[in-house]
Coordinates of C-alpha atoms and ligand atoms in Angstrom, one line a residue:
X652 CA -33.5 16.9 -0.2
X653 CA -36.9 16.8 -1.9
X654 CA -40.0 16.2 0.2
X655 CA -41.8 14.2 -2.6
X656 CA -38.8 12.2 -3.7
X657 CA -38.9 8.4 -3.1
X658 CA -35.1 8.1 -2.9
X659 CA -34.8 11.1 -0.6
X660 CA -37.3 9.2 1.6
X661 CA -35.0 6.1 1.5
X662 CA -32.0 8.3 2.4
X663 CA -34.0 9.7 5.4
X664 CA -35.0 6.2 6.5
X665 CA -38.7 6.9 6.0
X666 CA -38.9 4.0 3.5
X667 CA -36.9 0.8 4.1
X668 CA -34.3 -0.5 1.6
X669 CA -31.8 -3.4 1.6
X670 CA -28.7 -1.3 1.9
X671 CA -25.3 -2.5 0.6
X672 CA -23.3 0.6 1.5
X673 CA -23.7 4.1 3.0
X674 CA -21.5 7.0 3.7
X675 CA -22.1 10.7 4.1
X676 CA -22.4 11.3 0.4
X677 CA -23.6 8.0 -1.2
X678 CA -26.1 5.2 -0.6
X679 CA -26.3 1.9 -2.4
X680 CA -29.3 -0.5 -2.1
X681 CA -30.7 -3.6 -3.9
X682 CA -33.3 -2.8 -6.6
X683 CA -36.8 -3.8 -5.5
X684 CA -37.6 -5.1 -9.0
X685 CA -34.4 -6.7 -10.2
X686 CA -33.8 -6.9 -13.9
X687 CA -30.9 -9.3 -13.5
X688 CA -29.8 -11.8 -10.9
X689 CA -27.7 -9.0 -9.3
X690 CA -29.2 -5.5 -9.6
X691 CA -28.5 -2.6 -7.2
X692 CA -28.6 1.2 -7.3
X693 CA -26.0 3.7 -6.3
X694 CA -27.3 7.2 -5.5
X695 CA -25.8 10.5 -4.3
X696 CA -27.5 11.7 -1.1
X697 CA -27.6 15.2 -2.7
X698 CA -31.0 15.4 -4.6
X699 CA -30.2 15.8 -8.3
X700 CA -33.1 15.1 -10.8
X701 CA -30.9 13.1 -13.1
X702 CA -27.6 13.2 -15.1
X703 CA -29.0 16.1 -17.2
X704 CA -29.3 18.2 -14.1
X705 CA -25.7 17.8 -12.9
X706 CA -23.9 21.1 -12.5
X707 CA -20.2 22.1 -12.9
X708 CA -18.7 21.0 -9.6
X709 CA -20.7 17.8 -9.5
X710 CA -17.9 15.8 -11.2
X711 CA -16.6 14.5 -7.8
X712 CA -20.0 13.1 -6.7
X713 CA -20.8 11.4 -10.0
X714 CA -17.2 10.0 -10.1
X715 CA -17.8 8.6 -6.6
X716 CA -21.0 7.0 -7.7
X717 CA -19.3 5.2 -10.6
X718 CA -16.2 4.2 -8.5
X719 CA -18.3 2.9 -5.6
X720 CA -20.6 1.0 -7.9
X721 CA -17.7 -0.8 -9.5
X722 CA -16.1 -1.6 -6.1
X723 CA -19.4 -2.9 -4.7
X724 CA -19.9 -5.1 -7.9
X725 CA -16.5 -6.7 -7.2
X726 CA -17.3 -7.2 -3.6
X727 CA -20.6 -8.8 -4.4
X728 CA -19.4 -11.3 -6.9
X729 CA -20.3 -9.4 -10.1
X730 CA -17.0 -9.3 -12.1
X731 CA -18.9 -8.4 -15.3
X732 CA -21.5 -5.7 -15.0
X733 CA -23.4 -2.9 -16.7
X734 CA -23.8 0.6 -15.4
X735 CA -27.0 2.4 -16.5
X736 CA -28.1 6.0 -15.7
X737 CA -31.5 6.8 -17.3
X738 CA -32.3 10.5 -18.0
X739 CA -36.0 11.3 -18.7
X740 CA -39.2 9.2 -19.0
X741 CA -38.6 8.2 -22.6
X742 CA -35.2 6.8 -21.6
X743 CA -36.9 4.7 -18.8
X744 CA -36.4 7.0 -15.9
X745 CA -39.2 6.5 -13.3
X746 CA -37.6 7.9 -10.2
X747 CA -36.3 11.5 -10.6
X748 CA -33.4 11.3 -8.2
X749 CA -30.2 10.5 -10.0
X750 CA -29.3 6.8 -9.6
X751 CA -26.9 4.4 -11.3
X752 CA -28.1 0.9 -11.9
X753 CA -25.4 -1.9 -11.5
X754 CA -26.6 -5.0 -13.3
X755 CA -24.9 -8.4 -13.6
X756 CA -25.1 -12.1 -12.9
X757 CA -26.2 -13.1 -16.4
X758 CA -25.1 -12.3 -19.9
X759 CA -26.3 -8.8 -20.9
X760 CA -27.2 -8.3 -24.5
X761 CA -26.4 -5.2 -26.6
X762 CA -28.0 -2.9 -27.7
X763 CA -30.3 -2.4 -24.7
X764 CA -34.0 -2.1 -25.4
Ligands
AMP1101 P1 -35.3 4.1 -13.3 O1 -36.4 3.4 -14.1 O2 -34.0 4.2 -14.0 O3 -35.8 5.5 -12.8 O4 -35.0 3.2 -12.1 C1 -35.7 3.3 -10.9 C2 -35.5 2.0 -10.2 O5 -35.8 2.1 -8.8 C3 -36.3 0.8 -10.7 O6 -35.4 -0.2 -11.2 C4 -37.1 0.4 -9.6 O7 -37.3 -1.0 -9.5 C5 -36.3 0.9 -8.4 N1 -37.1 1.2 -7.2 C6 -38.3 1.8 -7.1 N2 -38.7 1.9 -5.8 C7 -37.7 1.2 -5.1 C8 -37.6 0.9 -3.7 N3 -38.5 1.3 -2.7 N4 -36.5 0.2 -3.3 C9 -35.5 -0.2 -4.2 N5 -35.6 0.1 -5.5 C10 -36.7 0.8 -6.0
ZN1102 ZN1 -34.3 12.9 -4.0

């Protein structure tokens, strides 16, 4: 838990979010500025700065983030989707608590910008 972290504040309930799913390890909520018709985030409750800060032993939690994201996509009518995890400002990371974007609901071009 990091005092300054926006997503830790959402986990604590200090900032509201439109939650799709929560358990003791994970939280999923709709993105406040969606980049596709369906766009939600899956985060570990454990504060990790980003994928570059994962430690040996974190495989289970990152695996759970991916698996839950795919399951929630299916449950929310998003059969085709893209998973994105940005690491670092130049890669587009703006919130420094690891989060996986799940995007869908429109054709997604490749390569990404
Ligand atoms: P990134 O740019 O990869 O760090 O992604 C951060 C994401 O968090 C962006 O897509 C933002 O729109 C989203 N975001 C920021 N604040 C909130 C919030 N309060 N509730 C939901 N999503 C948020
Ligand atoms: Zn955090």
